[in-house]
Coordinates of C-alpha atoms in Angstrom, one line a residue:
X150 CA 0.0 0.0 0.0
X151 CA 1.4 3.3 -1.0
X152 CA 0.6 6.2 1.4
X153 CA 1.3 9.8 0.7
X154 CA 1.2 11.4 4.2
X155 CA -0.2 14.7 5.1
X156 CA 2.1 17.2 6.6
X157 CA 2.3 16.6 10.3
X158 CA -0.3 13.9 10.3
X159 CA -1.1 10.7 8.5
X160 CA -4.2 8.6 8.2
X161 CA -2.4 5.8 10.0
X162 CA -1.8 8.1 13.0
X163 CA -5.5 9.1 13.0
X164 CA -6.6 5.5 13.1
X165 CA -4.0 4.6 15.7
X166 CA -4.6 7.5 18.1
X167 CA -8.3 7.3 18.0
X168 CA -9.8 10.0 15.8
X169 CA -11.6 7.2 13.9
X170 CA -12.1 5.1 17.1
X171 CA -15.2 6.7 18.7
X172 CA -17.7 4.0 19.4
X173 CA -19.9 3.4 16.3
X174 CA -22.6 2.1 18.6
X175 CA -22.8 5.6 20.1
X176 CA -24.0 7.5 17.1
X177 CA -24.1 10.9 18.7
X178 CA -21.4 12.9 20.4
X179 CA -24.2 14.8 22.1
X180 CA -26.0 12.7 24.7
X181 CA -29.6 11.7 23.9
X182 CA -32.3 13.2 26.1
X183 CA -33.7 10.8 28.6
X184 CA -37.1 9.5 27.8
X185 CA -39.9 10.5 30.1
X186 CA -41.4 7.2 31.5
X187 CA -44.9 8.7 31.2
X188 CA -44.3 9.1 27.5
X189 CA -44.2 5.4 27.0
X190 CA -47.3 4.7 29.0
X191 CA -49.4 7.2 27.1
X192 CA -48.6 6.6 23.4
X193 CA -50.5 9.0 21.1
X194 CA -53.2 7.6 18.9
X195 CA -53.9 8.5 15.3
X196 CA -57.4 10.0 15.3
X197 CA -57.0 11.2 11.8
X198 CA -54.3 10.9 9.0
X199 CA -51.2 12.9 10.0
X200 CA -49.8 15.9 8.2
X201 CA -46.5 14.9 6.6
X202 CA -43.6 17.3 6.0
X203 CA -40.6 15.6 4.2
X204 CA -37.4 17.8 4.2
X205 CA -34.7 16.7 1.8
X206 CA -31.3 18.6 1.8
X207 CA -28.8 18.5 -1.1
X208 CA -25.2 17.4 -0.7
X209 CA -25.1 17.7 3.1
X210 CA -22.3 15.5 4.4
X211 CA -22.7 12.9 7.0
X212 CA -20.5 14.8 9.4
X213 CA -22.2 18.1 8.8
X214 CA -24.8 18.2 11.6
X215 CA -24.3 19.1 15.2
X216 CA -25.1 15.7 16.7
X217 CA -22.5 14.0 14.6
X218 CA -19.8 16.2 16.2
X219 CA -19.7 18.8 13.5
X220 CA -18.2 22.3 14.0
X221 CA -21.3 23.6 12.0
X222 CA -24.1 25.0 14.1
X223 CA -27.4 23.2 13.5
X224 CA -29.4 23.8 16.7
X225 CA -32.8 23.2 15.2
X226 CA -31.9 19.9 13.5
X227 CA -30.2 18.8 16.7
X228 CA -33.2 19.5 18.8
X229 CA -35.7 17.9 16.4
X230 CA -33.6 14.8 16.2
X231 CA -33.0 14.6 19.9
X232 CA -36.8 14.8 20.6
X233 CA -37.6 12.3 17.9
X234 CA -35.8 9.2 16.5
X235 CA -32.3 9.4 14.9
X236 CA -31.8 6.9 12.1
X237 CA -28.2 5.8 12.3
X238 CA -28.4 2.9 9.9
X239 CA -30.1 5.0 7.1
X240 CA -29.1 4.8 3.4
X241 CA -29.6 7.0 0.4
X242 CA -28.1 7.0 -3.1
X243 CA -24.8 8.6 -4.0
X244 CA -26.2 11.3 -6.3
X245 CA -29.3 13.5 -6.8
X246 CA -31.7 12.0 -9.3
X247 CA -31.4 8.4 -8.0
X248 CA -32.3 9.4 -4.4
X249 CA -35.2 11.5 -5.6
X250 CA -36.6 8.9 -7.9
X251 CA -36.4 6.2 -5.2
X252 CA -38.1 8.4 -2.7
X253 CA -40.9 9.3 -5.1
X254 CA -41.5 5.7 -6.5
X255 CA -40.4 3.4 -3.7
X256 CA -38.4 1.5 -6.3
X257 CA -34.7 0.8 -6.9
X258 CA -33.1 2.6 -9.8
X259 CA -32.8 -0.6 -11.8
X260 CA -36.6 -0.8 -11.8
X261 CA -37.1 2.7 -13.2
X262 CA -34.3 2.7 -15.8
X263 CA -32.5 5.5 -14.0
X264 CA -29.5 3.4 -12.8
X265 CA -27.0 5.6 -14.6
X266 CA -25.9 9.0 -13.6
X267 CA -28.5 11.9 -13.3
X268 CA -31.1 13.3 -15.6
X269 CA -29.4 16.2 -17.4
X270 CA -31.2 19.4 -18.5
X271 CA -31.0 18.6 -22.2
X272 CA -32.0 15.0 -22.1
X273 CA -35.4 13.9 -23.3
X274 CA -35.8 11.9 -20.1
X275 CA -37.8 11.9 -16.9
X276 CA -39.2 9.7 -14.2
X277 CA -41.1 7.0 -16.1
X278 CA -44.7 8.2 -16.7
X279 CA -46.1 4.7 -15.8
X280 CA -44.9 5.0 -12.2
X281 CA -47.5 5.9 -9.6
X282 CA -45.8 8.4 -7.4
X283 CA -45.9 9.0 -3.6
X284 CA -47.8 12.3 -3.9
X285 CA -50.3 10.6 -6.3
X286 CA -51.0 7.9 -3.6
X287 CA -51.4 10.5 -1.0
X288 CA -53.8 12.4 -3.2
X289 CA -55.8 9.2 -3.5
X290 CA -55.9 9.2 0.4
X291 CA -57.4 12.7 0.5
X292 CA -54.2 14.7 1.0
X293 CA -53.4 18.1 -0.4
X294 CA -49.9 17.8 -1.9
X295 CA -47.3 20.5 -2.3
X296 CA -43.7 20.6 -3.5
X297 CA -41.2 23.3 -2.8
X298 CA -37.6 23.2 -4.0
X299 CA -35.5 21.1 -6.4
X300 CA -37.2 18.5 -8.7
X301 CA -34.4 17.0 -10.8
X302 CA -36.6 14.2 -12.2
X303 CA -36.9 15.5 -15.7
X304 CA -39.0 18.1 -17.5
X305 CA -38.6 17.6 -21.2
X306 CA -42.4 17.5 -21.7
X307 CA -45.2 18.8 -19.5
X308 CA -46.3 15.3 -18.4
X309 CA -43.0 15.1 -16.5
X310 CA -43.5 18.2 -14.4
X311 CA -44.2 18.0 -10.6
X312 CA -47.8 19.3 -11.1
X313 CA -48.4 16.3 -13.5
X314 CA -46.8 13.8 -11.1
X315 CA -49.0 14.3 -8.1
X316 CA -48.4 17.7 -6.6
X317 CA -51.2 20.3 -6.4
X318 CA -48.7 23.1 -6.3
X319 CA -45.0 23.6 -7.1
X320 CA -42.4 26.3 -6.5
X321 CA -38.9 25.5 -7.3
X322 CA -36.2 24.5 -9.9
X323 CA -36.4 21.7 -12.5
X324 CA -32.7 21.2 -13.1
X325 CA -29.9 20.0 -10.8
X326 CA -28.4 23.3 -9.5
X327 CA -29.0 27.0 -9.9
X328 CA -27.7 30.3 -8.6
X329 CA -29.3 30.9 -5.2
X330 CA -30.3 34.4 -6.1
X331 CA -30.6 34.7 -9.8
X332 CA -31.8 31.2 -10.5
X333 CA -29.5 30.9 -13.5
X334 CA -28.3 27.5 -14.6
X335 CA -25.7 26.8 -17.2
X336 CA -25.4 23.3 -18.8
X337 CA -22.2 24.2 -20.6
X338 CA -20.7 27.3 -22.1
X339 CA -23.4 29.5 -23.6
X340 CA -26.2 27.1 -22.6
X341 CA -27.7 29.1 -19.8
X342 CA -31.2 29.7 -18.7
X343 CA -33.4 30.8 -15.8
X344 CA -34.8 28.0 -13.6
X345 CA -37.4 29.0 -11.1
X346 CA -41.0 27.9 -11.7
X347 CA -44.4 28.5 -10.1
X348 CA -46.6 25.6 -11.1
X349 CA -45.9 25.2 -14.8
X350 CA -45.0 28.9 -15.4
X351 CA -41.6 30.6 -15.1
X352 CA -41.4 32.6 -11.8
X353 CA -39.5 35.6 -13.2
X354 CA -40.8 37.8 -10.4
X355 CA -39.0 35.8 -7.6
X356 CA -35.5 36.5 -8.9
X357 CA -33.2 38.0 -6.3
X358 CA -34.6 36.1 -3.3
X359 CA -32.3 33.7 -1.6
X360 CA -33.8 30.2 -2.3
X361 CA -33.5 28.8 1.2
X362 CA -35.5 31.7 2.6
X363 CA -37.9 31.7 -0.4
X364 CA -38.7 28.0 0.0
X365 CA -39.3 28.3 3.8
X366 CA -41.5 31.3 3.3
X367 CA -43.6 29.4 0.7
X368 CA -44.1 26.5 3.1
X369 CA -45.4 28.9 5.8
X370 CA -47.7 30.5 3.2
X371 CA -49.1 27.1 2.3
X372 CA -49.7 26.2 5.9
X373 CA -51.4 29.5 6.6
X374 CA -53.8 29.1 3.7
X375 CA -54.7 25.4 4.4
X376 CA -56.9 24.0 7.1
X377 CA -55.2 21.8 9.7
X378 CA -58.4 19.7 9.8
X379 CA -57.5 18.4 6.3
X380 CA -54.3 16.3 5.8
X381 CA -51.5 17.9 3.9
X382 CA -48.2 16.6 2.5
X383 CA -45.4 19.1 1.8
X384 CA -42.2 17.9 0.1
X385 CA -39.5 20.5 0.9
X386 CA -36.4 19.7 -1.3
X387 CA -33.9 22.4 -0.4
X388 CA -31.4 23.5 -2.9
X389 CA -29.0 23.9 0.0
X390 CA -26.3 23.0 0.4
X391 CA -25.4 22.1 -3.3
X392 CA -23.0 24.4 -5.2
X393 CA -22.7 27.2 -5.9
X394 CA -21.5 28.1 -2.4
X395 CA -23.7 31.1 -1.7
X396 CA -25.0 32.5 1.6
X397 CA -26.2 35.8 3.1
X398 CA -23.1 37.5 4.6
X399 CA -24.4 37.5 8.1
X400 CA -24.2 33.7 8.2
X401 CA -20.7 33.6 6.7
X402 CA -19.6 36.0 9.4
X403 CA -20.4 33.5 12.1
X404 CA -17.7 31.2 10.6
X405 CA -15.0 33.8 10.0
X406 CA -12.5 31.9 12.0
X407 CA -12.6 29.0 9.6
X408 CA -9.5 29.1 7.5
X409 CA -10.9 27.1 4.6
X410 CA -13.0 29.5 2.5
X411 CA -15.1 26.7 0.9
X412 CA -15.9 25.2 4.3
X413 CA -16.7 28.6 5.7
X414 CA -19.3 29.3 3.0
X415 CA -20.7 25.8 3.2
X416 CA -21.1 26.0 6.9
X417 CA -23.0 29.2 6.5
X418 CA -25.4 27.6 4.1
X419 CA -26.0 24.7 6.4
X420 CA -26.8 27.0 9.3
X421 CA -29.0 29.1 7.1
X422 CA -30.9 25.9 6.1
X423 CA -31.2 25.0 9.8
X424 CA -32.9 28.3 10.5
X425 CA -35.3 27.7 7.6
X426 CA -36.3 24.4 9.2
X427 CA -36.9 26.3 12.4
X428 CA -39.2 28.7 10.6
X429 CA -41.1 25.7 9.1
X430 CA -41.5 24.1 12.5
X431 CA -42.7 27.3 14.0
X432 CA -45.3 27.6 11.2
X433 CA -46.5 24.1 11.9
X434 CA -47.1 25.1 15.5
X435 CA -48.6 28.5 14.8
X436 CA -51.2 27.3 12.3
X437 CA -52.2 24.2 14.3
X438 CA -50.6 21.3 12.4
X439 CA -47.8 20.3 14.8
X440 CA -49.6 18.0 17.2
X441 CA -50.8 15.8 14.3
X442 CA -47.7 16.0 12.2
X443 CA -44.8 13.8 11.1
X444 CA -41.5 15.6 10.1
X445 CA -39.0 13.4 8.2
X446 CA -35.5 14.8 7.6
X447 CA -33.1 13.2 5.0
X448 CA -30.1 14.1 3.0
X449 CA -30.0 13.0 -0.6
X450 CA -26.4 11.8 -0.9
X451 CA -23.0 12.2 0.7
X452 CA -21.2 15.5 0.9
X453 CA -19.0 16.8 -1.8
X454 CA -15.7 17.1 -0.1
X455 CA -14.0 19.6 -2.5
X456 CA -17.0 21.9 -2.1
X457 CA -16.8 22.2 1.7
X458 CA -18.7 19.1 2.7
X459 CA -17.5 16.4 5.1
X460 CA -18.4 12.8 5.6
X461 CA -15.8 12.1 8.2
X462 CA -15.1 9.5 9.6
X463 CA -16.7 7.6 6.7
X464 CA -14.9 6.6 3.6
X465 CA -15.6 8.3 0.2
X466 CA -17.8 11.2 -0.9
X467 CA -20.8 12.1 -3.1
X468 CA -20.9 10.0 -6.2
X469 CA -19.3 7.0 -4.7
X470 CA -20.7 3.7 -3.2
X471 CA -18.5 3.9 -0.1
X472 CA -20.3 4.7 3.1
X473 CA -19.5 8.4 2.7
X474 CA -21.6 8.5 -0.4
X475 CA -24.6 6.4 0.6
X476 CA -25.0 6.6 4.4
X477 CA -27.3 9.5 5.1
X478 CA -28.4 11.8 7.8
X479 CA -31.9 10.9 8.7
X480 CA -34.4 11.4 11.6
X481 CA -38.1 11.5 12.3
X482 CA -39.7 14.1 14.6
X483 CA -43.4 13.7 15.6
X484 CA -45.6 13.9 18.6
X485 CA -47.1 10.7 17.2
X486 CA -44.0 8.6 17.8
X487 CA -44.6 6.1 20.6
X488 CA -40.9 5.8 21.7
X489 CA -39.3 9.2 21.3
X490 CA -35.9 10.6 22.2
X491 CA -33.8 7.7 21.1
X492 CA -31.5 6.4 18.4
X493 CA -32.6 3.7 16.0
X494 CA -30.2 1.2 14.4
X495 CA -33.0 -0.3 12.2
X496 CA -31.9 -0.7 8.6
X497 CA -33.8 1.9 6.6
X498 CA -33.4 2.9 2.9
X499 CA -34.9 5.9 1.1
X500 CA -37.2 3.6 -0.9
X501 CA -38.9 2.8 2.5
X502 CA -40.6 6.2 2.8
X503 CA -43.1 5.5 0.0
X504 CA -44.9 2.6 1.7
X505 CA -44.2 4.0 5.2
X506 CA -45.9 7.4 4.5
X507 CA -48.7 5.9 2.4
X508 CA -49.5 3.5 5.3
X509 CA -49.4 6.4 7.8
X510 CA -51.8 8.3 5.5
X511 CA -54.1 5.2 5.5
X512 CA -53.6 4.9 1.8
X513 CA -54.1 1.8 -0.4
X514 CA -50.9 -0.1 -1.3
X515 CA -52.7 -3.2 -2.5
X516 CA -52.8 -2.0 -6.1
X517 CA -49.1 -1.0 -6.1
X518 CA -46.9 -3.9 -7.4
X519 CA -43.1 -4.2 -7.3
X520 CA -42.2 -1.8 -4.5
X521 CA -38.7 -2.2 -3.2
X522 CA -39.4 -0.3 0.0
X523 CA -40.8 -1.5 3.3
X524 CA -43.1 0.1 5.9
X525 CA -40.7 0.9 8.6
X526 CA -43.0 2.9 10.9
X527 CA -43.2 0.2 13.6
X528 CA -39.4 0.2 13.6
X529 CA -39.2 4.0 13.9
X530 CA -42.1 4.6 16.3
X531 CA -42.1 1.5 18.5
X532 CA -38.5 0.3 18.2
X533 CA -39.4 -3.0 16.5
X534 CA -37.0 -4.8 14.1
X535 CA -36.8 -3.4 10.6
X536 CA -38.4 -5.6 7.9
X537 CA -35.5 -4.7 5.7
X538 CA -32.5 -7.0 5.7
X539 CA -30.7 -6.0 2.5
X540 CA -30.2 -3.0 0.2
X541 CA -29.3 -2.9 -3.4
X542 CA -27.2 0.2 -3.6
X543 CA -27.2 -0.1 -7.4
X544 CA -26.1 -1.9 -10.6
X545 CA -24.8 0.5 -13.3
X546 CA -23.9 -1.3 -16.5
X547 CA -23.0 2.0 -18.3
X548 CA -20.4 3.3 -15.8
X549 CA -16.8 2.9 -16.8
X550 CA -15.9 -0.7 -16.3
X551 CA -13.0 -1.4 -13.9
X552 CA -9.8 -2.2 -15.8
X553 CA -9.0 -5.3 -13.7
X554 CA -12.5 -6.8 -13.3
X555 CA -13.6 -9.9 -15.0
X556 CA -16.1 -12.7 -15.1
X557 CA -13.4 -15.0 -13.7
X558 CA -13.0 -12.9 -10.7
X559 CA -16.7 -13.1 -10.1
X560 CA -16.7 -17.0 -9.9
X561 CA -18.1 -17.1 -13.5
X562 CA -21.4 -15.7 -12.4
X563 CA -20.7 -11.9 -12.3
X564 CA -18.5 -9.6 -14.2
X565 CA -16.7 -7.7 -11.5
X566 CA -15.8 -4.9 -13.9
X567 CA -19.4 -3.7 -13.6
X568 CA -20.0 -1.0 -11.0
X569 CA -22.4 -2.5 -8.4
X570 CA -22.9 -2.6 -4.6
X571 CA -25.1 -4.4 -2.3
X572 CA -25.6 -4.9 1.5
X573 CA -27.0 -8.1 2.9
X574 CA -27.2 -8.2 6.7
X575 CA -23.9 -6.9 8.1
X576 CA -22.0 -7.6 4.9
X577 CA -21.4 -5.1 2.1
X578 CA -20.0 -5.9 -1.3
X579 CA -18.7 -3.6 -4.0
X580 CA -17.6 -4.5 -7.5
X581 CA -16.2 -2.5 -10.4
X582 CA -15.1 1.1 -9.7
X583 CA -16.9 2.3 -6.5
X584 CA -15.5 5.8 -6.8
X585 CA -13.0 8.0 -5.0
X586 CA -12.1 6.2 -1.9
X587 CA -10.1 8.3 0.5
X588 CA -11.0 9.2 4.1
X589 CA -11.1 12.9 4.1
X590 CA -10.7 14.7 7.5
X591 CA -12.7 17.8 8.4
X592 CA -11.3 20.7 6.6
X593 CA -10.9 22.9 9.6
X594 CA -8.6 20.8 11.8
X595 CA -5.7 23.0 12.7
X596 CA -3.3 20.0 12.2
X597 CA -4.0 20.0 8.5
X598 CA -2.3 23.0 7.0
X599 CA -3.4 24.7 3.8
X600 CA -6.5 23.7 1.9
X601 CA -8.6 20.6 1.6
X602 CA -6.3 19.4 -1.2
X603 CA -3.9 18.0 1.4
X604 CA -5.4 14.5 1.3
X605 CA -3.9 11.2 2.0
X606 CA -3.9 9.1 -1.2
X607 CA -4.4 5.3 -1.0
X608 CA -3.5 3.1 -3.9
X609 CA -3.9 -0.3 -2.4
X610 CA -7.0 -1.0 -4.5
X611 CA -5.6 0.1 -7.9
X612 CA -5.8 -3.5 -9.2
X613 CA -8.9 -4.6 -7.4
X614 CA -12.5 -5.0 -8.6
X615 CA -14.1 -6.7 -5.5
X616 CA -14.3 -5.4 -1.9
X617 CA -16.1 -7.0 1.0
X618 CA -16.7 -5.4 4.4
X619 CA -18.5 -6.3 7.6
X620 CA -20.1 -2.9 7.7
X621 CA -21.5 -3.4 11.3
X622 CA -18.0 -4.1 12.7
X623 CA -16.2 -1.9 10.3
X624 CA -18.3 1.1 9.3
X625 CA -15.3 3.0 8.1
X626 CA -14.5 0.3 5.5
X627 CA -10.9 -0.1 6.5
X628 CA -10.6 -3.9 6.4
X629 CA -11.4 -5.6 3.0
X630 CA -12.3 -9.2 3.7
X631 CA -12.9 -10.3 0.1
X632 CA -10.0 -12.7 0.1
X633 CA -10.7 -14.1 3.6
X634 CA -14.4 -14.8 2.9
X635 CA -14.9 -15.9 -0.7
X636 CA -18.0 -17.7 0.4
X637 CA -19.7 -14.4 1.4
X638 CA -18.5 -12.8 -1.8
X639 CA -20.0 -15.5 -3.8
X640 CA -23.3 -15.3 -1.9
X641 CA -23.6 -11.6 -2.4
X642 CA -22.7 -11.9 -6.1
X643 CA -25.6 -14.3 -6.4
X644 CA -27.9 -11.6 -5.0
X645 CA -26.5 -9.2 -7.6
X646 CA -27.3 -11.7 -10.3
X647 CA -30.8 -12.0 -8.8
X648 CA -31.5 -8.3 -8.9
X649 CA -29.9 -7.9 -12.3
X650 CA -32.4 -10.3 -13.8
X651 CA -35.2 -7.9 -12.7
X652 CA -33.5 -4.8 -14.1
X653 CA -35.1 -2.8 -17.0
X654 CA -33.0 -1.2 -19.7
X655 CA -31.1 2.0 -18.8
X656 CA -32.9 5.2 -19.8
X657 CA -30.1 7.6 -20.7
X658 CA -30.8 9.3 -24.1
X659 CA -28.6 11.7 -25.9
X660 CA -28.9 15.4 -25.2
X661 CA -31.3 17.3 -27.5
X662 CA -30.4 20.7 -28.9
X663 CA -34.1 21.7 -28.8
X664 CA -33.8 21.9 -25.0
X665 CA -31.7 25.1 -25.2
X666 CA -33.3 27.9 -23.1
X667 CA -33.1 30.2 -26.1
X668 CA -36.0 28.4 -27.5
X669 CA -38.0 28.8 -24.4
X670 CA -37.7 32.6 -23.8
X671 CA -34.5 32.2 -21.8
X672 CA -35.7 29.7 -19.3
X673 CA -35.4 26.0 -18.8
X674 CA -38.6 24.2 -19.4
X675 CA -40.5 21.5 -21.4
X676 CA -39.6 21.5 -25.1
X677 CA -41.2 18.4 -26.5
X678 CA -44.9 18.1 -27.3
X679 CA -47.3 15.7 -25.6
X680 CA -47.4 13.6 -28.7
X681 CA -43.6 13.1 -28.8
X682 CA -42.2 9.8 -27.6
X683 CA -40.3 9.5 -24.4
X684 CA -37.0 9.7 -26.2
X685 CA -37.9 12.3 -28.8
X686 CA -35.0 13.3 -31.0
X687 CA -36.3 16.2 -33.0
X688 CA -35.0 19.7 -32.8
X689 CA -32.4 22.1 -34.3
X690 CA -29.4 24.0 -33.3
X691 CA -30.2 27.2 -31.3
X692 CA -30.0 30.4 -33.2
X693 CA -27.7 33.1 -32.1
X694 CA -29.7 35.8 -30.3
X695 CA -29.7 39.2 -31.8
X696 CA -29.6 40.6 -28.3
X697 CA -26.6 40.3 -26.1
X698 CA -26.9 37.1 -24.0
X699 CA -27.1 37.4 -20.3
X700 CA -24.0 36.0 -18.8
X701 CA -24.5 33.1 -16.4
X702 CA -22.4 33.7 -13.3
X703 CA -21.9 30.1 -12.5
X704 CA -20.9 28.7 -15.9
X705 CA -17.2 29.2 -15.4
X706 CA -17.4 27.8 -11.8
X707 CA -19.4 24.7 -13.0
X708 CA -16.8 24.1 -15.8
X709 CA -14.0 24.4 -13.2
X710 CA -15.6 21.8 -10.9
X711 CA -16.3 19.4 -13.8
X712 CA -12.6 19.5 -14.8
X713 CA -11.5 19.2 -11.2
X714 CA -13.8 16.3 -10.6
X715 CA -12.4 14.6 -13.7
X716 CA -8.9 15.0 -12.4
X717 CA -9.7 13.7 -9.0
X718 CA -11.7 10.7 -10.3
X719 CA -8.7 9.8 -12.5
X720 CA -6.7 9.3 -9.4
X721 CA -9.2 7.2 -7.5
X722 CA -8.7 3.6 -6.6

């Protein structure tokens, strides 16, 4: 194993002297609040379907919440989690679209055709129209449904829009990332457009308002105009804390002592988002919803470490199948929970919210076939065992095949060059190229001089295509047991074979020039007609505007990060 040590510190020393040795079975560095014994003897009852608020944050790292020992201030999230149930065995997907699609459908990516990458702005692609979504099931159960924030599940034709997929109202962006103030998004040089929508119209009048505040204000407005006697579902998909790193100055000032500029801005964005959640919680109480509400908090993937995020002490980052990419921050806060103020180690995956929330809403799941999620409410509320025993993290046949993988290495039953990952019980298997694999310390440790580029590089896996970990005993993925336990490797490969037989073809069409915002008045939006097929290929090159094009402030930054990511990924193991 080749190790390039950091100045003054090495990963080996960190492992040896205990920075990675805090007890994994004690998930919080902040003590849980003791449970009131009267609380257990008087469990709340559901007299009517509960109001459901689902809060999803973007690119928030595993380490970046107060109760995981972070240097970032998140007092609201810490309090809500402490008074509810912390989910410390909770899994999400490594990037945006996959997590959102699995939340909305309750199905693994391989069962929706979205198993490769994300839906890009110019692709004629969206969440399959034959899928019955979570908000549609809640509408059937009598709920008013609203979405605020980032969609990122495709928009090439109107049938793909949130308001056509089960939401009564929508305010937010359709693409993957926008400027927090101007709502510009560039999908390459010169391909820039405005992306903030109210329903199915472009919300030009909202430009200039910081998105985190705008979205929280919209939630309060929805609650104020609705009756708490009628059930409501609000999906709040914050843009925060995805790049670009932008925050009101007063929040950045709080972290002025942080030497790392990216970490400083990122921390400000997290704290600003925490305050937005505080305002949403306050509105729930003010307008009479809180006592019959369920608040679910989840991240969508691991933090992006070169943009200020931290997944410490987990291995990897956003975009990888290491724990740092797929283990999420999650908790449930509700007066309706029977056993509050505790930490749950029940195995939970983002697909589980679909059947869990529909069941809470007293909806009908009997006519929904092929769900990969489970109803985990008894595990969350009562502390019962989770019905889930395994998670297919993904099988991506289009991702770059590992150079040293082969069918022979997979016992003749699986090509280990294919990127895939699965967890069964306490075992986790990865094949192919799992992604950038370093353990990256928090960027503000004084022992680590300079910027976050001072990383320790590990090259022991350069010629590997199979990894096996006992993830319960080794949550940091330090000890590869693939050679010691070939029997377990073979068993998990058989599970991959089983899942692969159920996979549908990948939906990843070529980009279409007709999607250019210049054809849509300068904004991103649907460009195909309702009669066009799901992989419509028509269109023409955008014409040069006679007027001077408005410059997109984030184009150069986005191009820089793409090039940077390519460089980093080329060095991964």
